[in-house]
Coordinates of C-alpha atoms in Angstrom, one line a residue:
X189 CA 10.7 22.7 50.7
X190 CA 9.9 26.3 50.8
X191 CA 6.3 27.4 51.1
X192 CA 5.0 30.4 48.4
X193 CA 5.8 33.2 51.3
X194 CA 9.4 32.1 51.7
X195 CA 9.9 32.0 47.8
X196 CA 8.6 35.5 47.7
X197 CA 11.1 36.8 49.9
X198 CA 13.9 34.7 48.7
X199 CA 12.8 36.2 45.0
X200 CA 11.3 39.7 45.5
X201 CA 8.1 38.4 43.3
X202 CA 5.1 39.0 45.6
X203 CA 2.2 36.2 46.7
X204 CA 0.0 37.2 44.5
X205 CA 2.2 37.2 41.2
X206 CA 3.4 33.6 42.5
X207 CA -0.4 32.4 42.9
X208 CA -0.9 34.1 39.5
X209 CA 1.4 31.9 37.8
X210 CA 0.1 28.7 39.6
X211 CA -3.1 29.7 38.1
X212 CA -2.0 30.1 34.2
X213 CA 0.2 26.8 34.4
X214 CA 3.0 28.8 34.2
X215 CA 5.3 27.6 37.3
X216 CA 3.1 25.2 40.0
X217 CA 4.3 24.1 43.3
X218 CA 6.5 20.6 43.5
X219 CA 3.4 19.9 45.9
X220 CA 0.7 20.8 48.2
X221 CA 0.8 20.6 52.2
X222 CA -2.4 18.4 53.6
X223 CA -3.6 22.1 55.0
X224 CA -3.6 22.9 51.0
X225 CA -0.2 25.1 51.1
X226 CA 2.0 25.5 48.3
X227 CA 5.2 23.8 48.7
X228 CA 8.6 24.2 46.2
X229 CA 11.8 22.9 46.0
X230 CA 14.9 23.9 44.7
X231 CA 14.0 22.5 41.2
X232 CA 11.2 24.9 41.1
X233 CA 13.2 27.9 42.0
X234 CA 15.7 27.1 39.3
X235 CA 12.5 27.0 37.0
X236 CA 11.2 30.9 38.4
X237 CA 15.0 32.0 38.0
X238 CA 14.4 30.9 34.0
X239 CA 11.1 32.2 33.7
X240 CA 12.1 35.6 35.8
X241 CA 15.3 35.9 32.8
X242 CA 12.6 35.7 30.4
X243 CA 10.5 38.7 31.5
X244 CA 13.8 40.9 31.7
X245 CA 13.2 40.7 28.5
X246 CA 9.6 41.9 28.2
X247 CA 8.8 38.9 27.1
X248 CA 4.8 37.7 27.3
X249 CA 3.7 35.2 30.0
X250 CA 2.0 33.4 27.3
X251 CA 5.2 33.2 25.2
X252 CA 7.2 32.2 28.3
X253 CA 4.9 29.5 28.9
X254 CA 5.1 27.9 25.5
X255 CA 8.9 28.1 25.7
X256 CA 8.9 26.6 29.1
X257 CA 6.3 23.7 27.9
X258 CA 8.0 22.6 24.7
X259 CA 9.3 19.1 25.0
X260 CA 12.1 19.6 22.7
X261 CA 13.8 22.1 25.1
X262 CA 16.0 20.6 27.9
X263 CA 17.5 22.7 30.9
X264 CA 20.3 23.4 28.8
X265 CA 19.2 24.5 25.7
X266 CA 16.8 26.9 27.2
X267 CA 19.7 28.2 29.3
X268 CA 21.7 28.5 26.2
X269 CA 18.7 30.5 24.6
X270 CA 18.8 32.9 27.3
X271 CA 22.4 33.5 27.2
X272 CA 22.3 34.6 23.3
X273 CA 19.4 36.7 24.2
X274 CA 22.2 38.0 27.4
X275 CA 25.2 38.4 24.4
X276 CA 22.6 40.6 22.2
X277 CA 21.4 42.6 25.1
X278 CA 25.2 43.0 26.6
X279 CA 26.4 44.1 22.6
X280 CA 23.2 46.6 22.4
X281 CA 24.4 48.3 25.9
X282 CA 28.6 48.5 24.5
X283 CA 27.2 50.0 21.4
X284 CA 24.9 52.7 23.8
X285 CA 27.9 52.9 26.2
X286 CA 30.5 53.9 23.2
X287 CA 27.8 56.5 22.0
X288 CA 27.5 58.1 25.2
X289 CA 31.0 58.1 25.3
X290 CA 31.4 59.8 21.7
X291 CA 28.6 62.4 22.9
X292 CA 31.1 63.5 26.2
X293 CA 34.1 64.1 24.0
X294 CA 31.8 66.6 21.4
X295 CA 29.6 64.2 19.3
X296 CA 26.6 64.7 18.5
X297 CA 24.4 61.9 18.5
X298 CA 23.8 58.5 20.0
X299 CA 24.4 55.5 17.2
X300 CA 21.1 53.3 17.8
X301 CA 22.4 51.6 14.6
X302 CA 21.6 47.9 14.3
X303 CA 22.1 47.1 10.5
X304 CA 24.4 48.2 8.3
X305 CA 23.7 49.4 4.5
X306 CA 24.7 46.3 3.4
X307 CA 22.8 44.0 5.5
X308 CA 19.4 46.2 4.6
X309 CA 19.9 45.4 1.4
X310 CA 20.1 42.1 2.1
X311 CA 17.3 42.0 3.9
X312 CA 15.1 43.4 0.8
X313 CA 16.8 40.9 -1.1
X314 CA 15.9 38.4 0.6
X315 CA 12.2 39.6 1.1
X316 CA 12.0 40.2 -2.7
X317 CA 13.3 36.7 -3.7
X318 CA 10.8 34.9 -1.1
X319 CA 7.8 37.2 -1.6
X320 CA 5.0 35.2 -3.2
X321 CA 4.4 36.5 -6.8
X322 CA 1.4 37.9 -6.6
X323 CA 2.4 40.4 -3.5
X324 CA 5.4 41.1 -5.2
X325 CA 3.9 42.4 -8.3
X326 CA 1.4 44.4 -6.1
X327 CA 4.3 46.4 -4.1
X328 CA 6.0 47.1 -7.8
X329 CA 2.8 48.6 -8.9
X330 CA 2.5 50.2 -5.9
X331 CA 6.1 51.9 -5.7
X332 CA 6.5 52.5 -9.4
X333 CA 9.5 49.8 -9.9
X334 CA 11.5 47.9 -7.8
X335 CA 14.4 50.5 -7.7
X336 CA 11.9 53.1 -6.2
X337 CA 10.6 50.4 -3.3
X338 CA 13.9 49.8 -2.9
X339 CA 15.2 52.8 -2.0
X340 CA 11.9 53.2 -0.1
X341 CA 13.1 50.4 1.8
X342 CA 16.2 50.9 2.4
X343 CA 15.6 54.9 3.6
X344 CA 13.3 53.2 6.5
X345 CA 15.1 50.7 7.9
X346 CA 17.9 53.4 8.0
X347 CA 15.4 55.3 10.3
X348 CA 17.0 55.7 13.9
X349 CA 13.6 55.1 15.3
X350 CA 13.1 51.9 13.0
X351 CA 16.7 50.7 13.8
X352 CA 15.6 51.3 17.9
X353 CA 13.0 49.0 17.3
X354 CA 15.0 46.3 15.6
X355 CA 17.7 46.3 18.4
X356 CA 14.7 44.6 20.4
X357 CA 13.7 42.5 17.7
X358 CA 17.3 40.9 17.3
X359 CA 17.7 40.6 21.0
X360 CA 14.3 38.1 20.9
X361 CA 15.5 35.9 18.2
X362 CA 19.1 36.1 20.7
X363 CA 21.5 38.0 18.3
X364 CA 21.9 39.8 14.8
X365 CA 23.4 36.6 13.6
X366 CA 20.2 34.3 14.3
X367 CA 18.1 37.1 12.8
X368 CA 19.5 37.4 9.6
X369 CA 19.8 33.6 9.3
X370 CA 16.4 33.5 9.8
X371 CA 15.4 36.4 6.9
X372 CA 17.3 34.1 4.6
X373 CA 16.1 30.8 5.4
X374 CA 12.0 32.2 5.6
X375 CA 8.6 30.5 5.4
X376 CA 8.2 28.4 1.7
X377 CA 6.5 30.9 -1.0
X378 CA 3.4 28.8 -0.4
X379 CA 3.4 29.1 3.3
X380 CA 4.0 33.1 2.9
X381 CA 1.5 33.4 0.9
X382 CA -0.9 31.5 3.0
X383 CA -0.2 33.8 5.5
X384 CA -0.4 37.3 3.4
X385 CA -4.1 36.0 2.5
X386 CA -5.1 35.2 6.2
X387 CA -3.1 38.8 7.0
X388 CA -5.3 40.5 4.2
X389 CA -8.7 39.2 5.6
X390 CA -8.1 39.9 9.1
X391 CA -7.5 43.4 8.3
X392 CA -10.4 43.6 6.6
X393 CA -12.2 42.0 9.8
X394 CA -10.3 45.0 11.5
X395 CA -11.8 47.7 9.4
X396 CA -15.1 46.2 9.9
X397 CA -14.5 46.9 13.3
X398 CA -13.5 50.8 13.1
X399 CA -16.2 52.2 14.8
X400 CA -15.4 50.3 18.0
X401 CA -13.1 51.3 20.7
X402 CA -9.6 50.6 20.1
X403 CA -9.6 48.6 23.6
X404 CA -12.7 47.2 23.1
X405 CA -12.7 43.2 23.2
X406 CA -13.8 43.1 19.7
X407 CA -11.1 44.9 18.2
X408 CA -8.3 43.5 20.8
X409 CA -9.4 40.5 19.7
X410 CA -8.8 40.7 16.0
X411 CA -5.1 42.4 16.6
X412 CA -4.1 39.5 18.7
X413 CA -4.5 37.2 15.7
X414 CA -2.8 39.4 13.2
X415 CA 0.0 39.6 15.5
X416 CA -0.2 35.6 16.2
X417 CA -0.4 35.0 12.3
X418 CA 2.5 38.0 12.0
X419 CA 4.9 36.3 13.9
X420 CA 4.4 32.7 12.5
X421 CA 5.3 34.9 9.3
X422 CA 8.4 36.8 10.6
X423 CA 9.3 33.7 12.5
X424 CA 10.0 36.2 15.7
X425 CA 10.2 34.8 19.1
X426 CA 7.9 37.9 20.3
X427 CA 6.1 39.8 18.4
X428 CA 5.5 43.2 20.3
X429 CA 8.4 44.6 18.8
X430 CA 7.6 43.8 15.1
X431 CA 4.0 44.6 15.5
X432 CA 4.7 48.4 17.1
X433 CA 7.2 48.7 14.2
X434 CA 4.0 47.9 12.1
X435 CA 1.8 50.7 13.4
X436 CA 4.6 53.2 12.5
X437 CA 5.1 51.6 9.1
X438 CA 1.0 52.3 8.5
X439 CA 1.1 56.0 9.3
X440 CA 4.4 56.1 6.9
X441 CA 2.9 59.1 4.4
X442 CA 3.8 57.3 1.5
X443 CA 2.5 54.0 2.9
X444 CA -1.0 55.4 4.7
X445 CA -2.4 56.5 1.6
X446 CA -2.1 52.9 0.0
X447 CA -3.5 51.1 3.0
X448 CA -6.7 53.5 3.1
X449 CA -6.9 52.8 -0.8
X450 CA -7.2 49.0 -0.3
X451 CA -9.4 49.1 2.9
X452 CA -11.3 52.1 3.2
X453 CA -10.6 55.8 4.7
X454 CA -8.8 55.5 8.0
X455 CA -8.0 52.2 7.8
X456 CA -4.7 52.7 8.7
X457 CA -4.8 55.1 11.1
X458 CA -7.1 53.0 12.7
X459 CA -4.8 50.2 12.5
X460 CA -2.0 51.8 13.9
X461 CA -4.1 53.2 17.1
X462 CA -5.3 49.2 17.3
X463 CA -2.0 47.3 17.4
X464 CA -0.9 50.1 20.0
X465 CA -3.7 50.1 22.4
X466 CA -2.7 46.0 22.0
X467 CA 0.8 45.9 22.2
X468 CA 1.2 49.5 24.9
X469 CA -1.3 48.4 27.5

């Protein structure tokens, strides 16, 4: 048995993170000492070592927690989770280190590339043909046609930023592979569109809300249910990613407009500044 100081200095994480996670139900001694001292064994540290991989990836103690608690997970297939997450991570870093490389023999740019031109369009494809009816015929009206939000589509997920963000998204769902196989196997209509009403009311609760602080309680609140009820909807393992991605997408000039038409002036602006105070703290 090792006692909570002993584990800190075997691991590097301090006391106080240790008695932290007690706390949450997180990761809880094998046992207490008649004095009242934690004690751990070397089934515990094997559980810190997994929930230490997780946070590498900037994952949420919450999420963590919920991954850790699930029944249905054994030692090995949470291992195996983590090593897919590993693969996408290692791929991410070849594709950075062959850029860098390009860069010292005279290119010009880093390639931050995640999806192809084919693969976007499959992606709005597959959006399209699962979008509930009624949204869909909204975003027509809205672009003009579906060629025009298309294209629209298509010219931001090309974005370098955009594609930056997505390299975290596909590392959380543990490659590009998994990802994609989840945009084409989505949520039922029904279920989508159960979720795009409960989306649509809790920004409306968020507007209501614009004169508050963007780290107030109130509005913090509010954002951590849209991003709850966002990632039920993507099916994302984390959300963070997705969500920042969706304060850019509300101050897109063609897209902030529409937003401040259906919600009121500033909406999303206000939006935006929400879901980063949120997701940035």
């Amino acid at each position: 048995m090792r006692t909570v100081k002993e584990l800190s200095e075997l691991t590097g994480i301090s006391v106080r993170t240790l008695h932290y996670y007690d706390e949450i139900g997180l990761f809880s001694p094998t046992e207490k000492s008649e004095a009242g001292y934690r004690l751990y064994d070397d089934k515990a540290l094997e559980t810190l070592q997994q929930i230490l991989f997780f946070r590498e990836f900037d994952i949420p103690l919450k999420e963590i927690k919920a991954v850790m608690d699930n029944p249905a997970l054994d030692r090995n297939e949470i291992l195996r989770m983590q090593r897919n997450m590993l693969v996408a991570k290692k791929e991410r870093m070849e594709r950075l280190i062959v850029s860098i490389d390009d860069i010292l023999r005279g290119g010009e740019q880093m390639d931050f590339a995640v999806f192809n031109k084919t693969e976007i369009e499959e992606l709005f494809q597959s959006m399209f043909d699962h979008m509930p009816e009624n949204i869909r015929q909204i975003a027509i009206a809205e672009f003009g046609g579906v060629e025009r939000w298309k294209a629209h589509y298509m010219e931001v997920l090309s974005n370098a930023d955009m594609q930056k963000g997505y390299q975290k998204v596909v590392e959380w769902f543990g490659g590009k592979d998994e990802y994609l196989d989840a945009v084409r196997i989505p949520v039922s209509q029904e279920a989508a569109e159960s979720y795009h009403n409960r989306l649509d009311r809790i920004l409306k609760k968020l507007y209501s809300k614009r004169h508050c602080a963007v780290d107030s309680f109130e509005v913090k609140e509010i954002v951590g249910e849209y991003g709850f009820v966002f990632k039920l909807l993507s099916q994302v393992k984390e959300e963070k990613g997705i969500m920042l991605a969706q304060a850019k997408y509300y101050r897109n000039e063609r897209i902030h407009p529409m937003i401040d038409e259906k919600y009121g002036d500033g909406a999303a602006e206000f939006f935006a500044k929400a879901i980063e105070a949120f997701y940035m703290k």
